[in-house]
Coordinates of N, CA, C and O in Angstrom, one line a residue:
L1 N 92.7 -102.3 -57.2 CA 91.5 -102.9 -56.7 C 91.6 -104.4 -56.8 O 90.8 -105.0 -57.5
I2 N 92.6 -104.9 -56.2 CA 92.8 -106.4 -56.2 C 92.2 -106.9 -54.9 O 92.6 -106.5 -53.8
S3 N 91.3 -107.8 -55.0 CA 90.6 -108.3 -53.8 C 90.5 -109.8 -53.9 O 90.3 -110.4 -54.9
E4 N 90.8 -110.4 -52.8 CA 90.6 -111.9 -52.6 C 89.2 -112.2 -52.2 O 88.8 -113.4 -52.1
D5 N 88.4 -111.2 -51.7 CA 87.1 -111.4 -51.2 C 86.2 -111.7 -52.4 O 85.9 -110.9 -53.2
P6 N 85.6 -112.9 -52.4 CA 84.7 -113.3 -53.6 C 83.5 -112.4 -53.7 O 83.0 -112.1 -54.8
L7 N 83.0 -111.9 -52.6 CA 81.8 -111.0 -52.6 C 82.2 -109.7 -53.3 O 81.5 -109.2 -54.2
T8 N 83.3 -109.1 -52.9 CA 83.7 -107.8 -53.5 C 84.1 -108.0 -55.0 O 83.6 -107.2 -55.8
T9 N 84.8 -109.1 -55.3 CA 85.1 -109.3 -56.7 C 83.8 -109.5 -57.5 O 83.8 -109.0 -58.6
G10 N 82.8 -110.2 -57.0 CA 81.6 -110.4 -57.7 C 80.9 -109.0 -58.0 O 80.4 -108.8 -59.1
Y11 N 80.9 -108.1 -57.0 CA 80.3 -106.8 -57.2 C 81.0 -106.0 -58.3 O 80.4 -105.4 -59.1
I12 N 82.4 -106.1 -58.3 CA 83.2 -105.4 -59.3 C 82.9 -106.0 -60.6 O 82.7 -105.2 -61.6
Q13 N 82.8 -107.3 -60.8 CA 82.5 -107.9 -62.1 C 81.1 -107.5 -62.5 O 80.9 -107.3 -63.7
K14 N 80.1 -107.5 -61.6 CA 78.7 -107.2 -62.0 C 78.5 -105.7 -62.3 O 78.0 -105.3 -63.3
D15 N 79.0 -104.8 -61.4 CA 78.7 -103.4 -61.4 C 79.8 -102.6 -62.1 O 79.6 -101.4 -62.5
G16 N 81.0 -103.1 -62.1 CA 82.1 -102.3 -62.6 C 82.8 -101.5 -61.6 O 83.8 -100.7 -61.8
F17 N 82.3 -101.5 -60.3 CA 82.9 -100.7 -59.2 C 82.5 -101.4 -57.9 O 81.6 -102.2 -57.9
A18 N 83.2 -101.0 -56.9 CA 82.9 -101.5 -55.5 C 82.7 -100.3 -54.6 O 83.3 -99.2 -54.8
V19 N 81.8 -100.5 -53.6 CA 81.5 -99.5 -52.6 C 81.7 -100.1 -51.2 O 81.4 -101.2 -51.0
S20 N 82.4 -99.3 -50.4 CA 82.6 -99.7 -49.0 C 81.9 -98.6 -48.2 O 82.2 -97.4 -48.2
L21 N 80.9 -99.0 -47.4 CA 80.1 -98.1 -46.5 C 80.6 -98.3 -45.1 O 79.9 -99.0 -44.3
G22 N 81.8 -97.8 -44.8 CA 82.3 -97.9 -43.5 C 82.9 -99.3 -43.1 O 83.3 -99.5 -42.0
E23 N 83.1 -100.2 -44.1 CA 83.6 -101.5 -43.8 C 85.1 -101.5 -43.7 O 85.7 -102.2 -42.8
S24 N 85.8 -100.6 -44.5 CA 87.3 -100.5 -44.4 C 87.7 -99.6 -43.3 O 88.6 -99.8 -42.5
V25 N 87.1 -98.4 -43.3 CA 87.3 -97.4 -42.3 C 86.0 -96.9 -41.7 O 85.1 -96.4 -42.5
T26 N 85.8 -97.0 -40.4 CA 84.6 -96.6 -39.8 C 84.3 -95.1 -40.1 O 85.1 -94.2 -40.0
G27 N 83.0 -94.9 -40.6 CA 82.6 -93.5 -40.9 C 83.0 -93.0 -42.3 O 82.7 -91.8 -42.6
V28 N 83.6 -93.8 -43.1 CA 84.0 -93.4 -44.4 C 83.4 -94.2 -45.5 O 83.3 -95.5 -45.4
V29 N 82.9 -93.6 -46.6 CA 82.4 -94.2 -47.8 C 83.5 -94.2 -48.8 O 84.2 -93.2 -49.0
G30 N 83.8 -95.4 -49.4 CA 84.8 -95.5 -50.5 C 84.1 -96.1 -51.7 O 83.3 -97.0 -51.6
V31 N 84.5 -95.5 -52.9 CA 84.0 -96.1 -54.1 C 85.2 -96.2 -55.0 O 86.0 -95.3 -55.1
A32 N 85.4 -97.4 -55.6 CA 86.6 -97.7 -56.4 C 86.2 -98.4 -57.7 O 85.3 -99.2 -57.6
A33 N 87.0 -98.2 -58.8 CA 86.8 -98.9 -60.0 C 88.1 -99.3 -60.6 O 89.0 -98.5 -60.6
P34 N 88.2 -100.5 -61.2 CA 89.5 -100.9 -61.7 C 89.8 -100.3 -63.1 O 89.0 -100.0 -63.9
I35 N 91.1 -100.2 -63.3 CA 91.7 -99.7 -64.6 C 92.3 -100.9 -65.2 O 93.1 -101.7 -64.6
F36 N 92.1 -101.1 -66.5 CA 92.6 -102.3 -67.3 C 93.5 -101.9 -68.4 O 93.3 -100.8 -69.0
E37 N 94.5 -102.7 -68.7 CA 95.3 -102.5 -69.9 C 95.0 -103.6 -70.9 O 94.1 -104.4 -70.7
R38 N 95.7 -103.6 -72.0 CA 95.5 -104.6 -73.1 C 95.4 -106.0 -72.5 O 96.1 -106.3 -71.5
G39 N 94.5 -106.8 -73.0 CA 94.2 -108.1 -72.5 C 93.3 -108.1 -71.3 O 93.2 -109.2 -70.6
H40 N 92.7 -107.0 -70.9 CA 91.8 -106.9 -69.8 C 92.5 -107.3 -68.5 O 91.9 -107.9 -67.6
K41 N 93.7 -106.9 -68.3 CA 94.5 -107.1 -67.1 C 94.4 -105.9 -66.2 O 94.7 -104.8 -66.6
A42 N 93.9 -106.1 -65.0 CA 93.7 -105.0 -64.0 C 95.1 -104.5 -63.6 O 96.0 -105.3 -63.2
I43 N 95.4 -103.2 -63.8 CA 96.7 -102.6 -63.4 C 96.6 -101.5 -62.3 O 97.6 -101.0 -61.9
G44 N 95.4 -101.2 -61.9 CA 95.3 -100.1 -60.9 C 93.8 -99.8 -60.7 O 92.9 -100.6 -61.2
S45 N 93.5 -98.7 -60.1 CA 92.1 -98.3 -59.8 C 92.1 -96.8 -59.6 O 93.1 -96.2 -59.3
V46 N 90.9 -96.3 -59.6 CA 90.5 -95.0 -59.2 C 89.6 -95.1 -58.1 O 88.7 -95.9 -58.1
A47 N 89.9 -94.3 -57.0 CA 89.0 -94.4 -55.8 C 88.7 -93.0 -55.3 O 89.5 -92.1 -55.4
V48 N 87.5 -92.9 -54.6 CA 87.1 -91.7 -54.0 C 86.6 -92.1 -52.6 O 86.0 -93.1 -52.4
A49 N 87.0 -91.3 -51.6 CA 86.5 -91.6 -50.2 C 86.0 -90.3 -49.6 O 86.5 -89.2 -50.0
A50 N 85.0 -90.4 -48.8 CA 84.4 -89.2 -48.2 C 83.7 -89.7 -46.9 O 83.3 -90.8 -46.7
P51 N 83.6 -88.7 -45.9 CA 82.9 -89.1 -44.7 C 81.5 -89.4 -44.9 O 80.8 -88.8 -45.8
L52 N 81.0 -90.5 -44.3 CA 79.6 -90.9 -44.4 C 78.6 -89.7 -44.2 O 77.6 -89.7 -44.8
T53 N 78.9 -88.8 -43.3 CA 78.0 -87.7 -43.0 C 77.8 -86.8 -44.1 O 76.9 -86.0 -44.1
R54 N 78.7 -86.8 -45.1 CA 78.6 -85.8 -46.2 C 77.9 -86.4 -47.4 O 77.7 -85.7 -48.4
L55 N 77.6 -87.7 -47.4 CA 76.9 -88.3 -48.5 C 75.5 -88.7 -48.2 O 75.2 -89.3 -47.2
Y56 N 74.6 -88.3 -49.1 CA 73.2 -88.7 -48.9 C 73.0 -90.0 -49.7 O 73.8 -90.4 -50.5
E57 N 71.8 -90.6 -49.4 CA 71.5 -91.9 -50.1 C 71.6 -91.8 -51.6 O 71.1 -90.9 -52.2
G58 N 72.2 -92.8 -52.1 CA 72.3 -92.9 -53.6 C 73.6 -92.3 -54.2 O 73.9 -92.6 -55.3
V59 N 74.3 -91.5 -53.4 CA 75.5 -90.8 -54.0 C 76.6 -91.8 -54.3 O 77.2 -91.7 -55.3
A60 N 76.8 -92.8 -53.5 CA 77.8 -93.8 -53.7 C 77.6 -94.5 -55.1 O 78.5 -94.7 -55.9
S61 N 76.3 -94.8 -55.4 CA 76.0 -95.5 -56.7 C 76.3 -94.5 -57.8 O 76.8 -94.9 -58.9
Q62 N 75.9 -93.2 -57.6 CA 76.1 -92.2 -58.7 C 77.6 -92.1 -58.9 O 78.1 -92.0 -60.1
L63 N 78.4 -92.0 -57.8 CA 79.9 -91.9 -58.0 C 80.4 -93.1 -58.7 O 81.3 -93.0 -59.5
G64 N 79.9 -94.3 -58.4 CA 80.3 -95.5 -59.0 C 80.1 -95.5 -60.5 O 81.0 -95.9 -61.3
S65 N 78.9 -95.0 -60.9 CA 78.6 -94.9 -62.3 C 79.5 -94.0 -63.0 O 80.0 -94.2 -64.1
L66 N 79.8 -92.8 -62.4 CA 80.7 -91.8 -63.0 C 82.1 -92.4 -63.1 O 82.8 -92.2 -64.1
M67 N 82.5 -93.1 -62.1 CA 83.9 -93.7 -62.1 C 84.0 -94.8 -63.1 O 85.0 -94.9 -63.8
Q68 N 82.9 -95.5 -63.3 CA 82.9 -96.6 -64.4 C 83.2 -96.0 -65.7 O 84.0 -96.5 -66.5
H69 N 82.6 -94.8 -66.0 CA 82.8 -94.2 -67.3 C 84.3 -93.6 -67.4 O 84.9 -93.8 -68.4
L70 N 84.8 -93.1 -66.3 CA 86.1 -92.6 -66.2 C 87.2 -93.7 -66.5 O 88.0 -93.5 -67.3
V71 N 87.0 -94.8 -65.8 CA 88.0 -95.9 -65.9 C 87.9 -96.5 -67.3 O 88.9 -97.0 -67.8
R72 N 86.7 -96.5 -67.9 CA 86.6 -97.1 -69.2 C 87.4 -96.3 -70.2 O 88.1 -96.8 -71.0
E73 N 87.3 -95.0 -70.1 CA 88.1 -94.1 -71.0 C 89.6 -94.3 -70.8 O 90.4 -94.4 -71.7
I74 N 90.0 -94.4 -69.5 CA 91.5 -94.6 -69.2 C 91.9 -96.0 -69.8 O 92.9 -96.1 -70.4
S75 N 91.1 -97.0 -69.5 CA 91.4 -98.3 -70.0 C 91.5 -98.4 -71.5 O 92.4 -99.0 -72.1
L76 N 90.6 -97.7 -72.2 CA 90.7 -97.7 -73.6 C 91.9 -97.0 -74.1 O 92.6 -97.5 -75.1
G77 N 92.3 -96.0 -73.4 CA 93.6 -95.3 -73.8 C 94.8 -96.2 -73.5 O 95.9 -96.0 -74.2
L78 N 94.7 -97.2 -72.7 CA 95.8 -98.1 -72.4 C 95.7 -99.3 -73.2 O 96.5 -100.3 -73.0
G79 N 94.8 -99.4 -74.1 CA 94.7 -100.5 -75.1 C 93.7 -101.6 -74.7 O 93.7 -102.7 -75.4
D80 N 92.9 -101.4 -73.7 CA 91.9 -102.5 -73.3 C 90.6 -102.2 -74.2 O 90.1 -101.1 -74.2
F81 N 90.2 -103.2 -75.0 CA 89.1 -103.0 -75.9 C 87.9 -103.8 -75.5 O 87.0 -103.9 -76.3
K82 N 87.8 -104.3 -74.3 CA 86.7 -105.1 -73.8 C 85.5 -104.2 -73.6 O 85.6 -103.1 -73.0

């Protein structure tokens, strides 16, 4: 989840995940959260994508929150203690 877009990076820093509502691929919702290793260095991400037609309002945020917990556990296992 490496992004040069300051808006996307700001959302990731604030919320811990990013949501794409058809911006990357028309008709697809994407939710992604970064995985960190020791020193809080981003080394990867976990992402979920689904057709917009299958998600109702608020699901992307719920997925983001769940993914935030998931990547926190993975990151802790890799030595990130932030």
